[in-house]
Short mmCIF file of C-alpha atoms and ligand atoms in Angstrom, two decimals:
data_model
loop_
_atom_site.label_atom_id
_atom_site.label_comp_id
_atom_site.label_asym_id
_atom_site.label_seq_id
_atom_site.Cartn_x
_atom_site.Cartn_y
_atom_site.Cartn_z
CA UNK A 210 0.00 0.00 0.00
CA UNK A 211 1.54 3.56 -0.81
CA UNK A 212 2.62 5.29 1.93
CA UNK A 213 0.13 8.43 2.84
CA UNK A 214 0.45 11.45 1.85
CA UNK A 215 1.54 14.51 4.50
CA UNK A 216 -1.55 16.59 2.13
CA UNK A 217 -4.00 14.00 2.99
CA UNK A 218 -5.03 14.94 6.30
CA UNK A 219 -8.28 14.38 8.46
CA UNK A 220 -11.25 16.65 7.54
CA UNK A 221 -11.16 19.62 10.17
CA UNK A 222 -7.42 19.35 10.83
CA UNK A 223 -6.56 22.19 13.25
CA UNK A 224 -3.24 22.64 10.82
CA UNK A 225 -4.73 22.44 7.62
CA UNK A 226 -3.94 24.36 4.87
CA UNK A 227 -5.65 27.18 6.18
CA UNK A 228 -3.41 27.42 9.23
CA UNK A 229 -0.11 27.04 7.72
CA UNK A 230 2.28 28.45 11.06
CA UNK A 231 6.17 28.81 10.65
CA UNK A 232 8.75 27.51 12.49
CA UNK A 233 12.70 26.10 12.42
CA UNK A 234 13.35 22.48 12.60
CA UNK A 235 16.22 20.15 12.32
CA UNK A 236 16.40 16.40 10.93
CA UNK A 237 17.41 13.62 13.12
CA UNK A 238 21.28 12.86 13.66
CA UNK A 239 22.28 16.78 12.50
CA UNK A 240 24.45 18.88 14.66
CA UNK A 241 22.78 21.63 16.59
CA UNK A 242 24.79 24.39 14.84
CA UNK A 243 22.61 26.89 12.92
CA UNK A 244 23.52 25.37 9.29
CA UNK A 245 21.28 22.63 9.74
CA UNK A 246 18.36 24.34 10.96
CA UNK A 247 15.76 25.64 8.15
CA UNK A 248 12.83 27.34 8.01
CA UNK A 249 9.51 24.59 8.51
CA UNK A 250 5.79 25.13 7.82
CA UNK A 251 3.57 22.32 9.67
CA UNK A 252 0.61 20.35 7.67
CA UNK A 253 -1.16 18.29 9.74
CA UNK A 254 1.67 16.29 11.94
CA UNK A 255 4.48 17.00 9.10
CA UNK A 256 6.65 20.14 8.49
CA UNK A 257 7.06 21.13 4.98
CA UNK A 258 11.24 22.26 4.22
CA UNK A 259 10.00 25.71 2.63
CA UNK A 260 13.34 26.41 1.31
CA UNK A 261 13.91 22.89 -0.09
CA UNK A 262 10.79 22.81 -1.54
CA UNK A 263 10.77 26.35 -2.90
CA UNK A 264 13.92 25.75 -4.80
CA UNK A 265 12.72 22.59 -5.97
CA UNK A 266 9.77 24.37 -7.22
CA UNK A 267 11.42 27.34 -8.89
CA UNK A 268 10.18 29.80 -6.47
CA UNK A 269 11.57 33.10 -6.21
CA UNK A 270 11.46 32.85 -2.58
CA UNK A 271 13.51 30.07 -2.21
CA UNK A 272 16.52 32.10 -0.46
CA UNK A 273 13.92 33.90 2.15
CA UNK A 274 12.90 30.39 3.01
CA UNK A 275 16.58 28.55 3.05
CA UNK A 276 17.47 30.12 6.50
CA UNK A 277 18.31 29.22 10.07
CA UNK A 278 15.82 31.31 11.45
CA UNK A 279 12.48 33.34 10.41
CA UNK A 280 14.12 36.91 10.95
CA UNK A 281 14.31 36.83 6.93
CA UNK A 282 11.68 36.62 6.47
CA UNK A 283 9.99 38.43 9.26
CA UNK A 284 12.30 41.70 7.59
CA UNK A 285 10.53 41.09 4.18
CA UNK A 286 7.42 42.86 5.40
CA UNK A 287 3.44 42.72 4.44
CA UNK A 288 3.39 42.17 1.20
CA UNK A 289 5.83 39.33 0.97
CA UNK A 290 4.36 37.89 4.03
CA UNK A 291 0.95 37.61 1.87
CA UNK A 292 3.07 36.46 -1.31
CA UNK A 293 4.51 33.45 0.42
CA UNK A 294 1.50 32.25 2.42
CA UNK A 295 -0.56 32.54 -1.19
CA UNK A 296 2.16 30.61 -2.52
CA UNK A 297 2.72 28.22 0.13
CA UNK A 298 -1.37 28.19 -0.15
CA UNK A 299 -1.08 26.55 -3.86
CA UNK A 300 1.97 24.43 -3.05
CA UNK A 301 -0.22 22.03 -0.35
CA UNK A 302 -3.66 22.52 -2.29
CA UNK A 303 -2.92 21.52 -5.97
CA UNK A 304 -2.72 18.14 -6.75
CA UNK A 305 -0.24 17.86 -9.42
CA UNK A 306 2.70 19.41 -6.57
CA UNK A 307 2.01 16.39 -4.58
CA UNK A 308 4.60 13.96 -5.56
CA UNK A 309 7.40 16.76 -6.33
CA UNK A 310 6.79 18.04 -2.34
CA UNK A 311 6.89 14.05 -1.26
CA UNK A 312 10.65 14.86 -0.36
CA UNK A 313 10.48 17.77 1.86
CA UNK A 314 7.82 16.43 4.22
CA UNK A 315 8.95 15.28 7.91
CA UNK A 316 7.22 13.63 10.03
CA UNK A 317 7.03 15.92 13.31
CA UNK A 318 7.95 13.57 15.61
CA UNK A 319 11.25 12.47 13.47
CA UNK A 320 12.35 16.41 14.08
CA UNK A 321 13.52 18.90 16.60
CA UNK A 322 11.80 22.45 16.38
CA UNK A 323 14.09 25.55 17.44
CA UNK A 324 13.30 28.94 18.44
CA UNK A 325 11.83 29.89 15.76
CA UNK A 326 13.01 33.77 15.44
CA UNK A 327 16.16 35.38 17.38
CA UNK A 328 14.30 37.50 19.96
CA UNK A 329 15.38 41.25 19.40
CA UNK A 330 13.80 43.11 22.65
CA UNK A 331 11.36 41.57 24.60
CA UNK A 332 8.46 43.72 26.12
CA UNK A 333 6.01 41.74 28.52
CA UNK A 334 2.47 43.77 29.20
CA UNK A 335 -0.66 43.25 31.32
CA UNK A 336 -3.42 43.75 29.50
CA UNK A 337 -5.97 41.69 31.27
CA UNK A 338 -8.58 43.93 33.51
CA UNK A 339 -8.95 40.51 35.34
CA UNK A 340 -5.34 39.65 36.25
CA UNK A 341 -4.27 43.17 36.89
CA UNK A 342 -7.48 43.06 39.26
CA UNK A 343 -6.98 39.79 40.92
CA UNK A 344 -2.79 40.29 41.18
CA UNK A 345 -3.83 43.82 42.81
CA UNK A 346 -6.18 42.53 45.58
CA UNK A 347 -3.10 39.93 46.01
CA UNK A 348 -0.20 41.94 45.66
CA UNK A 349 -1.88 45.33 47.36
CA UNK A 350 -4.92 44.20 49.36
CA UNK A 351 -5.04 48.12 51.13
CA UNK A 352 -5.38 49.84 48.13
CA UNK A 353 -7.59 49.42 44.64
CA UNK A 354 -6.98 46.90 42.82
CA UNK A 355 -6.54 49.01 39.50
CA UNK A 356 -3.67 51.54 39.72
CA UNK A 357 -5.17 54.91 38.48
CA UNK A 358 -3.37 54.60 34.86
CA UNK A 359 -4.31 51.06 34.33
CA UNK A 360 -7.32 52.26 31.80
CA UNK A 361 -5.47 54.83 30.80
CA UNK A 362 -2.23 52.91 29.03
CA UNK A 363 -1.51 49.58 28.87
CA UNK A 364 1.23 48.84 31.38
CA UNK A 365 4.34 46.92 30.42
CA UNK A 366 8.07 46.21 31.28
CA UNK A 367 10.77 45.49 29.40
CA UNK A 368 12.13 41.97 30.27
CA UNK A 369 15.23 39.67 28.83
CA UNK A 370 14.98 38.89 25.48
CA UNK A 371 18.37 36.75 25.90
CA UNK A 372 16.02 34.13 28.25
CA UNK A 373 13.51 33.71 25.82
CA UNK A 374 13.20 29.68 25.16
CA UNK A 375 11.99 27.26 23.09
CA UNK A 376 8.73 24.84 24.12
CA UNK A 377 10.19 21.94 25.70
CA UNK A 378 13.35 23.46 26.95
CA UNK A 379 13.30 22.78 30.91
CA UNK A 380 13.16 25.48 33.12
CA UNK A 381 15.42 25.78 36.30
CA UNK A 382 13.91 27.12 39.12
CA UNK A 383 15.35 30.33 39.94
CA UNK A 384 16.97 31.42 43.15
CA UNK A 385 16.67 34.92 44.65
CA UNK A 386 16.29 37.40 47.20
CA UNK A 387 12.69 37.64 49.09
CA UNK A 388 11.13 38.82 51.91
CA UNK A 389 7.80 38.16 53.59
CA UNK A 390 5.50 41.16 55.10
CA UNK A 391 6.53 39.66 58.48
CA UNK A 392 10.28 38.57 58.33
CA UNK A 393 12.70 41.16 59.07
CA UNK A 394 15.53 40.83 57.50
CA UNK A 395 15.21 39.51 53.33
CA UNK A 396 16.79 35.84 52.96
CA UNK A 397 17.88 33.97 50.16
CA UNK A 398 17.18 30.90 48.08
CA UNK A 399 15.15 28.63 45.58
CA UNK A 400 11.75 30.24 44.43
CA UNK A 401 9.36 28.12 46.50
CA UNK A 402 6.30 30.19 45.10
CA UNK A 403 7.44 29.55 41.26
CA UNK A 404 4.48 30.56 39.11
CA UNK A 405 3.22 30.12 35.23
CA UNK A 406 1.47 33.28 33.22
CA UNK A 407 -0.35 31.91 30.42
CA UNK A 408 -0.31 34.46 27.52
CA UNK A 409 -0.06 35.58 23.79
CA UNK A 410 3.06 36.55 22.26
CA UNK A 411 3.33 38.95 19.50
CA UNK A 412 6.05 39.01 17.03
CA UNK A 413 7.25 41.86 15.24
CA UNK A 414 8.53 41.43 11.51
CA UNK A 415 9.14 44.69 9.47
CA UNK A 416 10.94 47.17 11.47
CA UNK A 417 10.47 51.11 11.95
CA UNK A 418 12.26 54.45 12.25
CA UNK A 419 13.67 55.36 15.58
CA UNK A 420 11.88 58.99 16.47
CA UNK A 421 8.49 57.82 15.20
CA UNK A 422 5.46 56.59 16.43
CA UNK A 423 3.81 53.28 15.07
CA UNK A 424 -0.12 54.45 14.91
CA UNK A 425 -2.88 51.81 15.55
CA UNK A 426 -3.80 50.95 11.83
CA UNK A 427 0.11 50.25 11.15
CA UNK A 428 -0.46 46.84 13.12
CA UNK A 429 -0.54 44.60 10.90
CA UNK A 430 2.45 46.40 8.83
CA UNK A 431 4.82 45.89 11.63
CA UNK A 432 3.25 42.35 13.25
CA UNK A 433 3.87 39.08 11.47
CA UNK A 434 1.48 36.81 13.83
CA UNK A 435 1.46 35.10 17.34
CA UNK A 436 2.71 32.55 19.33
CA UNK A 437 1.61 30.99 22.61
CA UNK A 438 3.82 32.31 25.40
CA UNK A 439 4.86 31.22 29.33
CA UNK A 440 6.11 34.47 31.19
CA UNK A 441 7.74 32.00 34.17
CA UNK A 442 7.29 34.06 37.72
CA UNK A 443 8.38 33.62 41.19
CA UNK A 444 5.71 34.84 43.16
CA UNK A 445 8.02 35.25 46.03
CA UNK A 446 11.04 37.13 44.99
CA UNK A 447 8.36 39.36 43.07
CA UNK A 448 7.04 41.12 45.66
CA UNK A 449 9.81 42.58 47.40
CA UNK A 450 12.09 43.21 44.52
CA UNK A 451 9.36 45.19 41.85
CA UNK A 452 9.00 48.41 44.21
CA UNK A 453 9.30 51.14 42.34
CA UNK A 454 10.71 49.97 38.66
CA UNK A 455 8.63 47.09 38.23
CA UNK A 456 9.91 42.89 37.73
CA UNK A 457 13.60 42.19 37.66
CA UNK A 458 14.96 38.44 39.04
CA UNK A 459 11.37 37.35 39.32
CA UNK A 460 10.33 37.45 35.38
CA UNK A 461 14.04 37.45 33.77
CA UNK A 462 14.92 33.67 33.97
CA UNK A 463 12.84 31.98 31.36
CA UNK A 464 10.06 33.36 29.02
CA UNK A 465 8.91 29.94 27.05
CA UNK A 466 7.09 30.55 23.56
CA UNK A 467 5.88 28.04 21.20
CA UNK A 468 7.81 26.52 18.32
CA UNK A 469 4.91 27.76 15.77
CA UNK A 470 4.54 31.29 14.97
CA UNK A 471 1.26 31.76 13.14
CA UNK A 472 0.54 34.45 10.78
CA UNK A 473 -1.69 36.74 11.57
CA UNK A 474 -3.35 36.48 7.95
CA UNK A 475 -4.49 32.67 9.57
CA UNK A 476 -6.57 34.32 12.19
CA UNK A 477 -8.77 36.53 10.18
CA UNK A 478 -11.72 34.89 11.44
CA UNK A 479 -10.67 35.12 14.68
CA UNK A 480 -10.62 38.73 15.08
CA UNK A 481 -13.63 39.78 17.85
CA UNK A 482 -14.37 43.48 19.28
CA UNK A 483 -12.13 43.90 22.77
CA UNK A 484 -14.38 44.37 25.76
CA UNK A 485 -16.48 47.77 26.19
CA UNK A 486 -13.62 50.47 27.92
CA UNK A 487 -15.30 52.34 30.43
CA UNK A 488 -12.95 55.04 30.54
CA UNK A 489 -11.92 57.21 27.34
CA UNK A 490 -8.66 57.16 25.97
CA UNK A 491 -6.62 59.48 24.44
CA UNK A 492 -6.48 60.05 20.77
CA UNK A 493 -3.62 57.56 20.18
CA UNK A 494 -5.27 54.73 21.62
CA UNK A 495 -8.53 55.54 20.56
CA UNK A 496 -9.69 52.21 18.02
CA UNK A 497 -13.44 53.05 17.70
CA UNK A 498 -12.65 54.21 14.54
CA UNK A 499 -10.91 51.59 12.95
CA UNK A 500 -11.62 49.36 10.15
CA UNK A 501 -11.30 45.74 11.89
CA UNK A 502 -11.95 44.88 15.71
CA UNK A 503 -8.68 44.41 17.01
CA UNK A 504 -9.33 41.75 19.58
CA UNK A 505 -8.13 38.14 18.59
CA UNK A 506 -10.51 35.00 20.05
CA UNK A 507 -8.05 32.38 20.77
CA UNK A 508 -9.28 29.67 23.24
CA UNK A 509 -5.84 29.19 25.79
CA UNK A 510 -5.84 25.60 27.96
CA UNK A 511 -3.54 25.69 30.75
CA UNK A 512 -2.40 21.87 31.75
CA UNK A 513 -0.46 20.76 34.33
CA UNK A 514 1.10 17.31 34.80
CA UNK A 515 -1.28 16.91 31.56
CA UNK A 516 -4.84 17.61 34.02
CA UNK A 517 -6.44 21.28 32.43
CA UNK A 518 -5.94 23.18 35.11
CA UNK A 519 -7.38 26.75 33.63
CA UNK A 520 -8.84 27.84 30.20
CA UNK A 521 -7.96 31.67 29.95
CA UNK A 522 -10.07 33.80 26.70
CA UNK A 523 -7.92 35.75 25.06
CA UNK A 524 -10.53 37.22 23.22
CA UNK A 525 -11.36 38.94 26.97
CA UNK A 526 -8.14 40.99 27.01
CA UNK A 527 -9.18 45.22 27.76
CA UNK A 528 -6.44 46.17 25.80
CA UNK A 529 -5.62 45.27 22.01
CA UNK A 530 -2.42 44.03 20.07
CA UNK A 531 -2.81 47.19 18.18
CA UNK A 532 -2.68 49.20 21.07
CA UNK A 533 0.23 47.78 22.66
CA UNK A 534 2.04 48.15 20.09
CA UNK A 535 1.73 52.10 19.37
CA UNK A 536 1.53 52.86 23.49
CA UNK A 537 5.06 50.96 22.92
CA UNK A 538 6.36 53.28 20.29
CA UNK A 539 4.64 56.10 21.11
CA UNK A 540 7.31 57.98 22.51
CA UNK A 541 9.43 57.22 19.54
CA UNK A 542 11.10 53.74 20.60
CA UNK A 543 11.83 52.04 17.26
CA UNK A 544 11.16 48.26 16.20
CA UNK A 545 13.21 45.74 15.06
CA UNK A 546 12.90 42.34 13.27
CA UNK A 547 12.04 39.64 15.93
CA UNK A 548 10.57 41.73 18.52
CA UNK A 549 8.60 40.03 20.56
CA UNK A 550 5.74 41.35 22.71
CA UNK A 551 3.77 39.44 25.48
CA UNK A 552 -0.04 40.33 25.86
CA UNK A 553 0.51 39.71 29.96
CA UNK A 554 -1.84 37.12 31.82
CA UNK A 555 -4.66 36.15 30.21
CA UNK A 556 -7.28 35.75 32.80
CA UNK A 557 -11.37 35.63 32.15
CA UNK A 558 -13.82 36.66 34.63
CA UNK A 559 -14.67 32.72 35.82
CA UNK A 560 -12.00 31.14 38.39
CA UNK A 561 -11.05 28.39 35.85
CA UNK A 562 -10.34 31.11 33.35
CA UNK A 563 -7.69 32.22 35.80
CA UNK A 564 -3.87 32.11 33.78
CA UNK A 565 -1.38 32.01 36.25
CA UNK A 566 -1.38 29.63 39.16
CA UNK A 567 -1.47 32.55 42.23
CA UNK A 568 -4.88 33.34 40.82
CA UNK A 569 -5.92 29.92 40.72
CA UNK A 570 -5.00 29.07 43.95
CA UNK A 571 -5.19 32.82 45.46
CA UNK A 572 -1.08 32.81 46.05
CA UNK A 573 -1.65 29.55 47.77
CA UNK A 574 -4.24 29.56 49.95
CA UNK A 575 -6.74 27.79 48.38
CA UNK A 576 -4.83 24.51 46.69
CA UNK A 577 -6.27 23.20 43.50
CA UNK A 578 -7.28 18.89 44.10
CA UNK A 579 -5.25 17.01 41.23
CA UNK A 580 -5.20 13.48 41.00
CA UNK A 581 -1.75 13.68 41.88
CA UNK A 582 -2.05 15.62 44.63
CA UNK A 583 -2.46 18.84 46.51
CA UNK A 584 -1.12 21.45 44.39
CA UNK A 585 -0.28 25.47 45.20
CA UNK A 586 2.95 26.53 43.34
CA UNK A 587 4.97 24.74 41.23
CA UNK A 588 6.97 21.57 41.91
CA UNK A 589 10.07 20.08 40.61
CA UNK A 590 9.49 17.66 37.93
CA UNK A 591 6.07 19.34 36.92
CA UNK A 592 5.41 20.10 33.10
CA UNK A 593 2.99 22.85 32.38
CA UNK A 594 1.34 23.05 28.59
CA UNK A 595 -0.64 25.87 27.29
CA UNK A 596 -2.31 25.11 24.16
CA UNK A 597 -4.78 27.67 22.04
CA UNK A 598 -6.98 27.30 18.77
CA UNK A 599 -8.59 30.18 17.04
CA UNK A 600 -11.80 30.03 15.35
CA UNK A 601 -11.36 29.67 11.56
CA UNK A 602 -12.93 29.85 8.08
CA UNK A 603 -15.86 27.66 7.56
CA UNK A 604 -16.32 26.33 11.03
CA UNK A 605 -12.83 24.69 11.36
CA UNK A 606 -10.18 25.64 14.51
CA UNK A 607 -6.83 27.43 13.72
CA UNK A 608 -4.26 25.41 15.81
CA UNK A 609 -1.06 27.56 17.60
CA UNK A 610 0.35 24.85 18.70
CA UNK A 611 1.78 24.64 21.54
CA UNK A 612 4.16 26.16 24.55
CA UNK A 613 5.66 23.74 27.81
CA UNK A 614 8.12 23.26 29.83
CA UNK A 615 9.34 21.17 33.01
CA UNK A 616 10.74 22.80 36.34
CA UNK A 617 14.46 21.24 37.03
CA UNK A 618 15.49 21.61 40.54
CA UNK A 619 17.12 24.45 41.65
CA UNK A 620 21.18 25.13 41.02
CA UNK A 621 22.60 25.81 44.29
CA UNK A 622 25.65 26.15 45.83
CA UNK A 623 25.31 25.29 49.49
O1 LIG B 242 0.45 43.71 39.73
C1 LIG B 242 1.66 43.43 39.84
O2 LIG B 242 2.40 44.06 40.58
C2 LIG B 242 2.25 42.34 39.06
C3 LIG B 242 1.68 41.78 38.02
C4 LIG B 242 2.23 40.65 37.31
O3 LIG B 242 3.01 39.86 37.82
C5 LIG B 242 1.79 40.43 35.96
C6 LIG B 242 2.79 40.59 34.87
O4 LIG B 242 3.93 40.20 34.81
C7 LIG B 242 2.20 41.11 33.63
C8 LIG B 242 1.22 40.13 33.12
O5 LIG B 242 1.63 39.04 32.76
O6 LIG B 242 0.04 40.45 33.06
CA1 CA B 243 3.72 38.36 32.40
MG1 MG B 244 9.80 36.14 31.74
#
C-alpha cells in the first residue's frame, strides 16, 4: 500500500492548509549548529522544508525560506508575508505538486523544532482587567486593585529577550532574594512560590524608524502573527524586589514561547471586538474608529502534569495588540525584526479562566485537588502546557500549537 500522503489529512485538521504556522526544525542525527536548521511550515503532523521545496519548485522565494531562522523573512514585510503564504497556499492545495513536495515532508515527531526567530527586545504587558485586578487585591490588598493609569495605558516592562526559550526546553527554578511582610531581615534561596502566566506573544517582523510613532492601523504592517507564550514568575522574589521599577529576578529567567509562529493572515476569522472600555482614551489609543476589531478569540488551555488546570479567553483581554504596540512606540522607541511582545496574563472573569497559578490558587491559599495531589505553586518535575486554537474559516479551529516546559530543581551552591 503507498505510503500516505503529509496533504491527505483528516477533515477539520486544526493545521490544515488554512493554518499554515512557521517555524525552524532540524532532521534527526544533525548537529545543533545553525547550518542545519531551516525554516519549517507544519501540515497536519508533518513540516514542509520551505526552502527545499521552494527551490525545488522554482520559487523566487527560495533564499527567504533557506534560512536558520524566520528573521528573513519576518524583515521582508506585508506584502511578501501575503506572497509566500498565497504561494505556500497553492503548493499544499494543488494536486499535481504532490509527488514533487513528497521529499520535503517530515514527520514531526522524526524532528527537533528551534526557536523559531532570534528574539530582538522583549516587552512583557498586562493587558488583562482581570489579572491586573486579581494580582492587585493579592499583591496590594489596602489599596484598589486598578492603579489609576491602568485604563489609561496599557502597562508593560521590558524583560530579557536573551532568556527567551523554546517549548520543551526545561526550566530551572530560579533562586533569589525575598522577603515576607513579616520577616525582618530579606533571605535567600530557591523560588518556592514559582508561578506560570499563560499568555499571547506577539512578534514583530518589518521594522520602523527610531523617532516615530507606530499608529494603531500600522499593526498589521509591523506584526507578522502570534505565538503561545509562558512568562515563568516567582511569586516570592516578586514582591519585594518590583518596588518602584517594576519585575527584575522574578520574570528574567525563562520566558517559554511556542515553536509555531502563526501568521496573523491565519486568524482573520478570529478577530472579535475587545471588551467595552469604560474610561476614554486618548487620541492615540482611541480604536473606535478603525476598520477591523482588534481583539483576537483564541481559546488558551492551561495543563499541568497533563490535568487542564485553567482555560484563559484571550478574546477577553481590555487592551488590544494594536494598542500595545503604538503605546510601545509612542514615545518614539523604534522596532526591530524579531521583537517580541507578550499580551501579559490572560485571565477571564470565571476562576477556571484564571492564567497564572497565584490566581488559581489565590497565592496559595486555596490549593487546587489534582489526582496527583495537593497542588499550590509549582513543583520540581512538573510540566505545564498551554495550548490555544482560534476560530477559523468555515467552522474549522486554527491550531497555535503549543508552549511547555518542566521545572528542574534548583542550582545551588550550598
Ligand atoms: O500587579 C503586579 O504588581 C504584578 C503583576 C504581574 O506579575 C503580571 C505581569 O507580569 C504582567 C502580566 O503578565 O500580566
Ligand atoms: Ca507576564
Ligand atoms: Mg519572563
Amino acid at each position: 500500500m503507498p505510503e500516505q500522503s503529509p496533504l491527505d489529512l483528516p477533515e477539520g485538521d486544526p493545521f490544515g492548509p488554512h493554518n499554515l504556522p512557521y517555524g525552524v526544525f532540524s532532521l534527526p542525527g544533525s548537529p545543533s549548529g545553525d547550518d542545519h536548521r531551516r525554516v519549517g511550515v507544519r501540515l497536519g503532523s508533518h513540516v514542509l522544508d520551505a526552502g527545499a521545496a521552494a527551490h525545488a519548485l522554482g520559487s523566487p522565494y527560495a533564499s527567504l525560506l533557506a534560512q536558520p531562522t524566520l528573521n528573513p523573512l519576518l524583515a521582508s514585510g506585508p506584502q511578501t508575508w501575503s506572497d509566500v503564504r498565497r504561494a505556500l497556499t497553492a503548493w499544499v492545495t494543488v494536486p499535481s505538486h504532490q509527488e514533487a513536495l513528497r521529499p520535503f515532508f517530515h514527520a514531526l515527531a522524526d524532528v527537533t523544532l528551534h526557536l523559531p526567530f532570534d528574539v530582538a527586545d522583549y516587552v512583557d504587558f498586562y493587558a488583562s482587567e482581570h489579572h491586573a485586578t486579581n494580582l492587585g487585591r493579592l499583591f496590594r490588598p489596602d489599596s484598589e486593585p486598578l492603579l489609576p493609569n491602568w485604563k489609561h495605558l496599557p502597562v508593560g516592562y521590558h524583560g530579557r529577550a536573551g532568556t527567551v526559550v523554546v517549548s520543551g526546553t526545561d526550566v530551572v527554578r530560579p533562586c533569589g532574594q525575598r522577603k515576607a511582610p513579616s520577616a525582618t531581615e530579606p533571605t535567600f534561596g530557591p523560588s518556592v512560590k514559582l508561578d506560570i502566566e499563560a499568555e499571547v506573544g506577539f512578534v514583530v517582523g518589518a521594522p520602523s524608524e527610531l523617532g516615530s510613532a507606530v499608529p494603531l492601523s500600522s499593526f498589521r504592517d509591523h506584526v507578522f502573527g502570534l505565538c503561545l507564550l509562558n512568562d515563568w514568575s516567582a511569586r516570592d522574589i516578586q514582591p519585594w524586589e518590583y518596588v518602584p521599577l517594576g519585575p527584575f529576578v522574578a520574570k528574567s529567567f525563562a520566558t517559554s514561547v511556542s515553536a509555531w509562529v502563526t501568521p496573523l493572515e491565519a486568524l482573520d476569522h478570529a478577530r472579535v471586538t475587545p471588551p467595552a472600555r469604560d474610561v476614554a482614551v486618548l487620541p492615540y489609543l482611541d480604536d473606535s474608529a478603525e476598520d477591523e476589531p482588534g481583539g483576537y478569540d483564541l481559546r488558551i488551555s492551561v495543563s499541568l502534569n497533563g490535568e487542564v488546570i485553567s482555560e484563559p479567553p484571550f478574546g477577553s483581554m481590555y487592551w488590544t495588540g494594536a494598542q500595545m504596540l503604538t503605546h510601545m512606540t509612542v514615545g518614539g522607541a523604534s522596532l526591530r525584526t524579531g521583537d517580541l511582545y507578550g499580551s501579559g496574563t490572560v485571565s477571564g472573569t470565571e476562576t477556571h479562566q484564571r492564567g497564572s497559578l497565584i490566581e488559581l490558587t489565590w497565592n496559595g491559599t486555596e490549593p487546587l485537588e489534582l489526582p496527583t495531589g495537593k497542588r499550590t505553586f509549582l513543583e520540581d518535575g512538573d510540566e505545564i502546557t498551554l495550548t490555544a486554537w482560534a476560530p477559523g474559516p468555515d467552522g474549522v479551529r486554527v491550531g497555535l500549537g503549543e508552549v511547555s516546559g518542566r521545572i528542574a530543581s534548583a542550582r545551588t551552591t550550598d
